[in-house]
Short mmCIF file of C-alpha atoms in Angstrom, two decimals:
data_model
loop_
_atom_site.label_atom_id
_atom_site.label_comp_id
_atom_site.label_asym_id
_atom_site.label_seq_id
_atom_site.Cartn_x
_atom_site.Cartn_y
_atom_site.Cartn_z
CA UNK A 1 0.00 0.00 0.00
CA UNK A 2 1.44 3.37 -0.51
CA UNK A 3 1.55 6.53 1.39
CA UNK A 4 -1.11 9.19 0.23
CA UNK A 5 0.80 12.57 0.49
CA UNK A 6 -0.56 15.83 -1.01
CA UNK A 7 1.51 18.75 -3.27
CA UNK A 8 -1.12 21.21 -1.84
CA UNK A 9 -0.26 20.77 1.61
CA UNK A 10 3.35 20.96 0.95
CA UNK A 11 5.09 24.59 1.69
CA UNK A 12 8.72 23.70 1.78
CA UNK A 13 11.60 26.25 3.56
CA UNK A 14 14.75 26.45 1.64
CA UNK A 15 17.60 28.28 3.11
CA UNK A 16 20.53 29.74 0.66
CA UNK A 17 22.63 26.77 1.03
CA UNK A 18 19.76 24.48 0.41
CA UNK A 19 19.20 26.28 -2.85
CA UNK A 20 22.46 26.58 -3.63
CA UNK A 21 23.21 22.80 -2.86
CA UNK A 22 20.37 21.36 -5.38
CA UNK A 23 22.39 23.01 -8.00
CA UNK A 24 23.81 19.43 -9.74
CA UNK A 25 22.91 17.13 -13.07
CA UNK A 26 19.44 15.46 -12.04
CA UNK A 27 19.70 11.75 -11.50
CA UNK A 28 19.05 11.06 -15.56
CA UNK A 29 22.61 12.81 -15.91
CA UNK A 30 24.26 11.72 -12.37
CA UNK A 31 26.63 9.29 -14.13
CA UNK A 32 27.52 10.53 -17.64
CA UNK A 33 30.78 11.47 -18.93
CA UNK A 34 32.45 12.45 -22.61
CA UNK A 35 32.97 8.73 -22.84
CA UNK A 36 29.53 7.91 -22.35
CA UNK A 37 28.30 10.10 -25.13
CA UNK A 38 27.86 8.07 -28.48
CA UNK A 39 28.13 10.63 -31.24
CA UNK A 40 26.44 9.94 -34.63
CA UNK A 41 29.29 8.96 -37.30
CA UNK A 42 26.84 10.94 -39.31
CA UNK A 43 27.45 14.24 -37.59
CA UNK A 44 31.31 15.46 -37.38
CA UNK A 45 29.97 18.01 -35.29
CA UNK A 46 29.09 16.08 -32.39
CA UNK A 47 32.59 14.20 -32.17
CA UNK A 48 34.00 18.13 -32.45
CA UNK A 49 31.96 19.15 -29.97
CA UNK A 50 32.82 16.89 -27.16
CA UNK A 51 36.40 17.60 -27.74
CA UNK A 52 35.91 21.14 -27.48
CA UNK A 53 34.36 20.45 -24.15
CA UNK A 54 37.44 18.38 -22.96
CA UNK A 55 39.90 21.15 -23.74
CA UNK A 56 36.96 23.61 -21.98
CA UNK A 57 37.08 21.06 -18.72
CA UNK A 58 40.67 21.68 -18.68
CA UNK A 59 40.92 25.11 -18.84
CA UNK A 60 38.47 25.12 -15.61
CA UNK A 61 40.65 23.06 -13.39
CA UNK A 62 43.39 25.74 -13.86
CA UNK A 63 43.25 27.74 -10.77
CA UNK A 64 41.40 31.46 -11.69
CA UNK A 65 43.54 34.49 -11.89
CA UNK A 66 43.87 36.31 -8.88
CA UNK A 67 45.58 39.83 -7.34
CA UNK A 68 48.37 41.40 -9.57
CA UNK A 69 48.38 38.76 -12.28
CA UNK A 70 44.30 39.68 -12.52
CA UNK A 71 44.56 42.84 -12.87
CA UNK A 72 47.79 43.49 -14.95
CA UNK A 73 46.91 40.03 -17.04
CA UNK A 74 50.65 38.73 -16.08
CA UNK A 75 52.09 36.35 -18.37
CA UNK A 76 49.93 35.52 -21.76
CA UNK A 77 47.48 37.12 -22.64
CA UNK A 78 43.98 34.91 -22.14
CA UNK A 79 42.16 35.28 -25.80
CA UNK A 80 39.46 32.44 -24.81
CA UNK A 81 36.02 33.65 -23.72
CA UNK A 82 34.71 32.95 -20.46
CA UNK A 83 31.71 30.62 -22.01
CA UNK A 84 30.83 27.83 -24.24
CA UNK A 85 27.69 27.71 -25.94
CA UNK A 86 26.76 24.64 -27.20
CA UNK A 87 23.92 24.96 -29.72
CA UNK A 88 21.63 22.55 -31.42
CA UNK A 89 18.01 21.03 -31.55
CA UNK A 90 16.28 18.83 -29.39
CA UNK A 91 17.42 15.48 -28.89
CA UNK A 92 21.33 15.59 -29.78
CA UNK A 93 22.64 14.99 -26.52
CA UNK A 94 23.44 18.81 -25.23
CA UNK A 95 22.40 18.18 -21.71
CA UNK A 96 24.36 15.02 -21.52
CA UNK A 97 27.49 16.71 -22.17
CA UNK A 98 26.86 19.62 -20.39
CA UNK A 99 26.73 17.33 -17.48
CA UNK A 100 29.74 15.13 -18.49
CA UNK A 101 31.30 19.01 -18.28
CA UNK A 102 30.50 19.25 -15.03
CA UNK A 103 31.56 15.83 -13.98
CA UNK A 104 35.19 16.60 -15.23
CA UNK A 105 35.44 19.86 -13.83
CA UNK A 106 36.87 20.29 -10.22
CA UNK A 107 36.32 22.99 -7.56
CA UNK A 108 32.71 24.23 -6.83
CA UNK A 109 30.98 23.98 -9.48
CA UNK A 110 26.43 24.75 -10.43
CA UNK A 111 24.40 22.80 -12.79
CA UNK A 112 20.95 24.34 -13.44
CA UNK A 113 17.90 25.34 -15.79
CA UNK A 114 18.26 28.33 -17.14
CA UNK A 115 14.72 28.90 -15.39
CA UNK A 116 16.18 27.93 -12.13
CA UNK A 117 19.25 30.56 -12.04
CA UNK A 118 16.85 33.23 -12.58
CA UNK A 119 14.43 31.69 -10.17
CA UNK A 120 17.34 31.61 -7.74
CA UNK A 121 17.94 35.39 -8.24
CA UNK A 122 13.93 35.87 -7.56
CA UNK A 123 14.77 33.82 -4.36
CA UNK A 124 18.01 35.52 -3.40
CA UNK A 125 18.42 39.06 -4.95
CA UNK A 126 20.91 39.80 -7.57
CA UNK A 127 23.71 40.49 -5.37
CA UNK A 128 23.63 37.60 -3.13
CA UNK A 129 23.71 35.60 -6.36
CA UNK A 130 25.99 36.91 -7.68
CA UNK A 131 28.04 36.97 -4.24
CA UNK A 132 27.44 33.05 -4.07
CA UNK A 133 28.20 32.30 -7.85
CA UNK A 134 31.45 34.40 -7.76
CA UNK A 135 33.34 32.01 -5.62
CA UNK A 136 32.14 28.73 -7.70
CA UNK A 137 34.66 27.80 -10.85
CA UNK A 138 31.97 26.77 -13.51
CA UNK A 139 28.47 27.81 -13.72
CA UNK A 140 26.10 25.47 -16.36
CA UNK A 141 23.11 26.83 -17.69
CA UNK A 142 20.53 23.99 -19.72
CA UNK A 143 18.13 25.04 -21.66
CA UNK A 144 19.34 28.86 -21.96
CA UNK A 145 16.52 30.86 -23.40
CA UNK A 146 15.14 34.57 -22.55
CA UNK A 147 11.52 34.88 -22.18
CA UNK A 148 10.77 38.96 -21.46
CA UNK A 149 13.21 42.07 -21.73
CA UNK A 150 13.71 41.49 -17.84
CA UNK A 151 15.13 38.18 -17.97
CA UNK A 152 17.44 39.50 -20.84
CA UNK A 153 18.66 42.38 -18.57
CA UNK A 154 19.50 40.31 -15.45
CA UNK A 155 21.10 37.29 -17.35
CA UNK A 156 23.36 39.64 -19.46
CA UNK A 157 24.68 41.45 -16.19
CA UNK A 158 25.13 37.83 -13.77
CA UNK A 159 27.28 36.18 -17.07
CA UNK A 160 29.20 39.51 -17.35
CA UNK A 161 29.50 39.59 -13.69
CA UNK A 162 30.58 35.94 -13.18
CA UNK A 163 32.70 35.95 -15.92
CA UNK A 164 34.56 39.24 -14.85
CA UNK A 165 35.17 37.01 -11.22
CA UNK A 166 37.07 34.79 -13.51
CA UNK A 167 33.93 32.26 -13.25
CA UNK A 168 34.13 30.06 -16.47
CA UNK A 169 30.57 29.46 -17.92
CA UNK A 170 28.45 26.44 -20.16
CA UNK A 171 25.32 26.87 -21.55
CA UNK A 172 23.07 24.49 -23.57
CA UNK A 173 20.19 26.34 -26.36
CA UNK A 174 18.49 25.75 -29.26
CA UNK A 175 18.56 29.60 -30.06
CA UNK A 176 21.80 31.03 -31.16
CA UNK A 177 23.06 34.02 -28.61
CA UNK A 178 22.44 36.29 -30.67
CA UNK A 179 19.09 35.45 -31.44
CA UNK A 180 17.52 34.93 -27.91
CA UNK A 181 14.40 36.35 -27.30
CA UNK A 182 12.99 36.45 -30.91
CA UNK A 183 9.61 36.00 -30.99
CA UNK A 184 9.01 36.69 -27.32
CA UNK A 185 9.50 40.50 -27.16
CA UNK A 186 11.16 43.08 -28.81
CA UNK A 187 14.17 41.80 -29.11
CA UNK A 188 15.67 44.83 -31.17
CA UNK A 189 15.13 47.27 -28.43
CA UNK A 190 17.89 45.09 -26.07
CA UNK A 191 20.19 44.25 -28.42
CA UNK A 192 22.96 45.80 -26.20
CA UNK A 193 22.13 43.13 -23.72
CA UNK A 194 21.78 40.64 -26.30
CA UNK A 195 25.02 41.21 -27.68
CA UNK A 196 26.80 41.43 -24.08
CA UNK A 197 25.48 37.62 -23.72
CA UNK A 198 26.72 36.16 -27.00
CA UNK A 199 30.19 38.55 -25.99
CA UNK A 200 30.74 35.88 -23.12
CA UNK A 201 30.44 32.71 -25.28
CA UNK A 202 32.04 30.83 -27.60
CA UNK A 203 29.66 28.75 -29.78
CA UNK A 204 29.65 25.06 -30.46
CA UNK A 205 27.28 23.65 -33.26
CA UNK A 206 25.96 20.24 -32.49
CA UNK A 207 24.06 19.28 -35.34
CA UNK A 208 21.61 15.84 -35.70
CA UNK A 209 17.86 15.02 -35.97
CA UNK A 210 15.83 17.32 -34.79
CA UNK A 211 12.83 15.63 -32.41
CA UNK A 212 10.42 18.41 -32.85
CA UNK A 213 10.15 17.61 -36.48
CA UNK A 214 9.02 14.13 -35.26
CA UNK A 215 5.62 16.04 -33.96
CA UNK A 216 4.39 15.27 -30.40
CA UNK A 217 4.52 12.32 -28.67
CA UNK A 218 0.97 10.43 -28.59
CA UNK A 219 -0.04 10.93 -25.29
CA UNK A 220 -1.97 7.59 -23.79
CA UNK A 221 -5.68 7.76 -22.55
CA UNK A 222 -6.33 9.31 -19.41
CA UNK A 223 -7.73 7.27 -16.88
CA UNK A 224 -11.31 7.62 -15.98
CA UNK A 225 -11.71 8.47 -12.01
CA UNK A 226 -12.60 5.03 -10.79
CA UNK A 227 -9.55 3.69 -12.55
CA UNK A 228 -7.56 6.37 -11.00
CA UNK A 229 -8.70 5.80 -7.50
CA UNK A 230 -7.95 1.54 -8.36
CA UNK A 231 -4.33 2.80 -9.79
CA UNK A 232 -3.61 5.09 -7.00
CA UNK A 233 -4.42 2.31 -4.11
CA UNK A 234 -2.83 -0.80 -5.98
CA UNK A 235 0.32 1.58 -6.14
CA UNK A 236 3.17 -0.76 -4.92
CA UNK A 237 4.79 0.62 -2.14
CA UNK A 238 6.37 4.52 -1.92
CA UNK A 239 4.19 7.98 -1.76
CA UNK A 240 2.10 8.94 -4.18
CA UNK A 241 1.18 12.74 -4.29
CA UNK A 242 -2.41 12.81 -5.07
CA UNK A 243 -3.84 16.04 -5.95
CA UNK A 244 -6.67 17.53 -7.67
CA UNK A 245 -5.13 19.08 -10.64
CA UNK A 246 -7.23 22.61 -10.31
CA UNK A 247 -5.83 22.99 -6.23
CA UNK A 248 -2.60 21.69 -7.32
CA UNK A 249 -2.42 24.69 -10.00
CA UNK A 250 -3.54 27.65 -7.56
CA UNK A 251 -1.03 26.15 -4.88
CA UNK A 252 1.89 26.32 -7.32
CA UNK A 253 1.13 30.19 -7.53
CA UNK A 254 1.94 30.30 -4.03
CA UNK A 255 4.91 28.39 -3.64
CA UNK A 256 8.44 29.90 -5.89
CA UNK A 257 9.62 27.82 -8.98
CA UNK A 258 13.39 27.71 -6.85
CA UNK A 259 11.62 25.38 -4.53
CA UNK A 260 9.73 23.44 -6.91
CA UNK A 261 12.67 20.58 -6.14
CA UNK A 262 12.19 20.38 -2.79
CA UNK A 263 8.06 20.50 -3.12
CA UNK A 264 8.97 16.77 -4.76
CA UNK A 265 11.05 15.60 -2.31
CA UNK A 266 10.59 11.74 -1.46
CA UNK A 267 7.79 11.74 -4.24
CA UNK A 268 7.69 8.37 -5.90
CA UNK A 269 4.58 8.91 -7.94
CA UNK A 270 1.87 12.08 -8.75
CA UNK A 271 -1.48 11.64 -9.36
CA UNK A 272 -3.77 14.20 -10.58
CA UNK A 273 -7.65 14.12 -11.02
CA UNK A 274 -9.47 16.04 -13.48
CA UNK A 275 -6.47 17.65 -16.03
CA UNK A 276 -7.84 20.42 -17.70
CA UNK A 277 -6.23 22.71 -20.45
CA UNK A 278 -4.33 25.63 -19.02
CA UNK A 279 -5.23 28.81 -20.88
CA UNK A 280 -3.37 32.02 -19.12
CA UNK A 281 0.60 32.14 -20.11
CA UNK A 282 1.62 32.51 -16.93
CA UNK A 283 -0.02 29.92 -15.01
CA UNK A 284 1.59 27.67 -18.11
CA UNK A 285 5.06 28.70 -17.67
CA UNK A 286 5.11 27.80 -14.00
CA UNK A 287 3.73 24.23 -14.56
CA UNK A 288 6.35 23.95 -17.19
CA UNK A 289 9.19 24.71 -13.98
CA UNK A 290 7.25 21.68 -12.18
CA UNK A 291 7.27 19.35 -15.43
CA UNK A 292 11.24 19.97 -15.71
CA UNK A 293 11.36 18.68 -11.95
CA UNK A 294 9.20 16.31 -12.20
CA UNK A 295 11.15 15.24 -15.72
CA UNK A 296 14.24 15.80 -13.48
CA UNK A 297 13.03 12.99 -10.80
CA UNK A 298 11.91 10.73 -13.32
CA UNK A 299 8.38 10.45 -10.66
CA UNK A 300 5.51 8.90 -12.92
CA UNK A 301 2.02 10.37 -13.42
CA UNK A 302 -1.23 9.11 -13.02
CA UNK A 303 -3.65 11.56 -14.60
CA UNK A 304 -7.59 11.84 -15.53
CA UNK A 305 -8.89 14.33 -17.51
CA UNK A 306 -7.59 15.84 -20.53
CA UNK A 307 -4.65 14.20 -22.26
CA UNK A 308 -0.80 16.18 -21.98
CA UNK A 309 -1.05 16.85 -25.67
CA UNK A 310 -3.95 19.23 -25.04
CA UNK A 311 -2.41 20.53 -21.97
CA UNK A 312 -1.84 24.31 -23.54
CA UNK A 313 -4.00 25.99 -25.83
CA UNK A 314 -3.68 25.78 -29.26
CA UNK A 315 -2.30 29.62 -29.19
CA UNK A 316 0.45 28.45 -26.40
CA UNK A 317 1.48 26.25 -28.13
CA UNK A 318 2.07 28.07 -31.79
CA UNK A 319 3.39 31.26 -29.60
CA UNK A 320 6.62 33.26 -28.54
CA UNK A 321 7.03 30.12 -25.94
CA UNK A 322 6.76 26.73 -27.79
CA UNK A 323 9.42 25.45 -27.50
CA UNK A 324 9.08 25.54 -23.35
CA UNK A 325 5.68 23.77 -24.27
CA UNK A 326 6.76 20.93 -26.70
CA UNK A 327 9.24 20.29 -24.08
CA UNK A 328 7.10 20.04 -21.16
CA UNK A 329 4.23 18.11 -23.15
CA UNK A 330 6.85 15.59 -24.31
CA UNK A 331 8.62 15.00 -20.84
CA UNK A 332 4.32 15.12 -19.40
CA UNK A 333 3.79 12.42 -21.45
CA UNK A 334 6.72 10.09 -21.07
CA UNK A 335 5.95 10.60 -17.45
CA UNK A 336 2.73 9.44 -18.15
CA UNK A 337 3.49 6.64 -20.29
CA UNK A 338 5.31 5.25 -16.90
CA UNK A 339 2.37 5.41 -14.51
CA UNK A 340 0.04 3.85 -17.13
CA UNK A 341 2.40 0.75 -16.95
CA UNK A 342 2.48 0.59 -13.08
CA UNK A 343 1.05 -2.01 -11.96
CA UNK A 344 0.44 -3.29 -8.43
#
C-alpha cells in the first residue's frame, strides 16, 4: 500500500545553502561522462563538440587568476572567452554533455535550468547571487533561453558579472546568442544586452535530428476516475502525491519555482484528477518549472482528464514560448506513459 501525500499541503523552507546545494545534473545525468556520449558517425559536429568540451574542462581546473596577475593580465594574454555555448536542436545529446562538463570539472561547481538561475535570483536578490556564484569555478546553464526584456537584462549582467570574477561558464540552447528572445519581445530594443550575452560565449554547433520535427509524442488515454482511484491504491509501495489538478495549479502560484525541487522531495509517484487545459501564459510557464522537476526525478504520473497533448492551448502552443511547451508536453507524457504501466 502506498503513502497518500498531497503537493497542496506541501510549503517547503529552503535556506541559501539548500538552494544553492540542489544546483547538480538530475539523476538522468548523475553518471555521464564524454565517454559515455555516443556521437552519430553521421554528424562530425558532435565528435568536435565533445572535444571542445574536454579542452573547456581543462581550462576550468586551472586555478582562476587572482591579485596582480588579474589585474595586470601577467604572463599571456587569455584570448578564450569565459563561455561555451553549445547549440543545437532537441534530442542531440546537449544536456548530456553539459553534465559530463561538469563531472570533469573540479572545484565548486552549479548545474541548473536556465529557469532555475533566474528563479534563484527571484529567491536571493541579484547580489547575493551573484556573491554566491562568484566564488564557484563553472556555472552550467541547460536550456538557456530569454523569455521577457527582464530576464534579458539580469542574465546579461550575472554572465558579465561571473565571468569578470574569472567564473568560467556552459550553456546548452536551441537559439543562437544572438538570437535569444525572438519572438518573445522586442528583441531589437535590447540588443545591447543581447550582444553582451553572446560577448561571453564561444559557440559550439551540435548538429543531428531534430525531435520536434518528429511532432508530439501520442499521449496515452487518461484514466477515468474510478480507474484512477484503483491505480492510486494498488500503487506498490512509496508515496504517491495525489492532488486535484485545479488545487494543485492555484497552490503552485503560491509556492516559488526555486523550490519546486524540494516541493517533490521523497515523491515516488503524482497523481492528478481532473487535467484540464491551461489557458493564461503565466499559469503555463510555471507548470512547465514543475514538469522539468518532475522530468528531473523521473516520478511517474497518473492523470484523468484531458490528455498532456492538449495541456496548452492551441495559441500556447504556436506562440513566442513553444518550444518551453513541446518540451514540457513531451517529458508530461513520457511521465505518463510510466504510470500507465504501473502495476500493483
Amino acid at each position: 500500500m502506498p503513502t497518500i501525500e498531497h503537493l497542496t499541503a506541501r510549503a517547503p523552507r529552503v535556506s541559501v545553502d539548500d538552494l544553492l546545494e540542489g544546483f547538480y545534473p538530475s539523476p538522468r545525468f548523475s553518471d555521464v561522462s564524454f565517454d559515455s556520449y555516443r556521437p552519430d558517425p553521421q554528424q562530425p559536429s558532435q565528435s568536435a563538440a565533445v572535444e571542445k568540451l574536454r579542452a573547456f574542462a581543462a581550462s576550468v581546473n586551472e586555478p582562476k587568476p587572482s591579485g596582480l596577475r588579474k589585474l595586470f593580465g601577467g604572463g599571456k594574454p587569455d584570448t578564450t572567452r569565459a563561455g561555451i555555448y553549445l547549440d543545437g536542436g532537441f534530442g542531440v545529446g546537449k544536456t548530456h554533455l553539459l553534465a559530463s562538463l561538469w563531472h570533469a570539472s573540479s572545484g565548486r561547481k552549479a548545474f541548473g535550468t536556465f529557469v532555475e538561475y533566474t528563479n534563484l535570483v527571484g529567491a536571493l536578490t541579484f547580489r547575493k547571487t551573484v556573491d554566491a556564484l562568484s566564488t564557484y569555478s563553472l556555472v552550467c546553464i541547460d536550456e538557456f533561453e530569454l523569455d521577457d526584456p527582464g530576464d534579458t537584462v539580469l542574465m546579461s549582467r550575472l554572465m558579465r558579472e561571473l565571468a569578470d570574477a574569472g567564473v568560467k561558464l556552459a550553456a546548452t540552447s536551441n537559439t543562437l546568442p544572438g538570437s535569444l528572445g525572438d519572438g518573445r519581445f522586442a528583441a531589437e530594443d535590447f540588443q545591447r544586452e543581447i550582444q553582451v550575452l553572446a560577448d561571453q560565449f564561444e559557440v559550439v554547433r551540435i548538429d543531428g535530428e531534430d525531435y520536434r520535427h518528429r511532432g508530439l509524442p501520442e499521449a496515452p488515454e487518461p484514466l477515468d476516475e474510478n480507474s484512477l482511484r484503483e491505480r492510486i491504491a494498488t500503487y506498490p509501495a512509496g508515496v504517491v502525491a495525489e492532488d486535484d489538478f485545479a488545487q494543485l495549479i492555484d497552490h503552485l502560484a503560491g509556492v516559488h519555482p526555486s523550490r519546486y525541487r524540494q516541493l517533490l522531495d521523497g515523491v515516488d509517484a503524482v497523481a492528478w484528477h481532473d487535467v484540464k487545459t491551461i489557458t493564461e501564459q503565466s499559469v503555463a510557464l510555471r507548470f512547465v518549472v514543475l514538469a522539468d522537476r518532475l522530468y528531473d526525478r523521473d516520478v511517474p504520473i497518473m492523470a484523468s482528464g484531458t490528455t498532456f497533448d492538449h495541456l496548452f492551448s492551441d495559441e500556447m502552443m504556436n506562440g513566442g514560448y513553444l518550444k518551453k511547451y513541446f518540451r514540457a508536453v513531451s517529458r508530461l507524457t513520457a511521465l505518463a506513459r510510466q504510470g500507465s504501466e504501473i502495476r500493483g
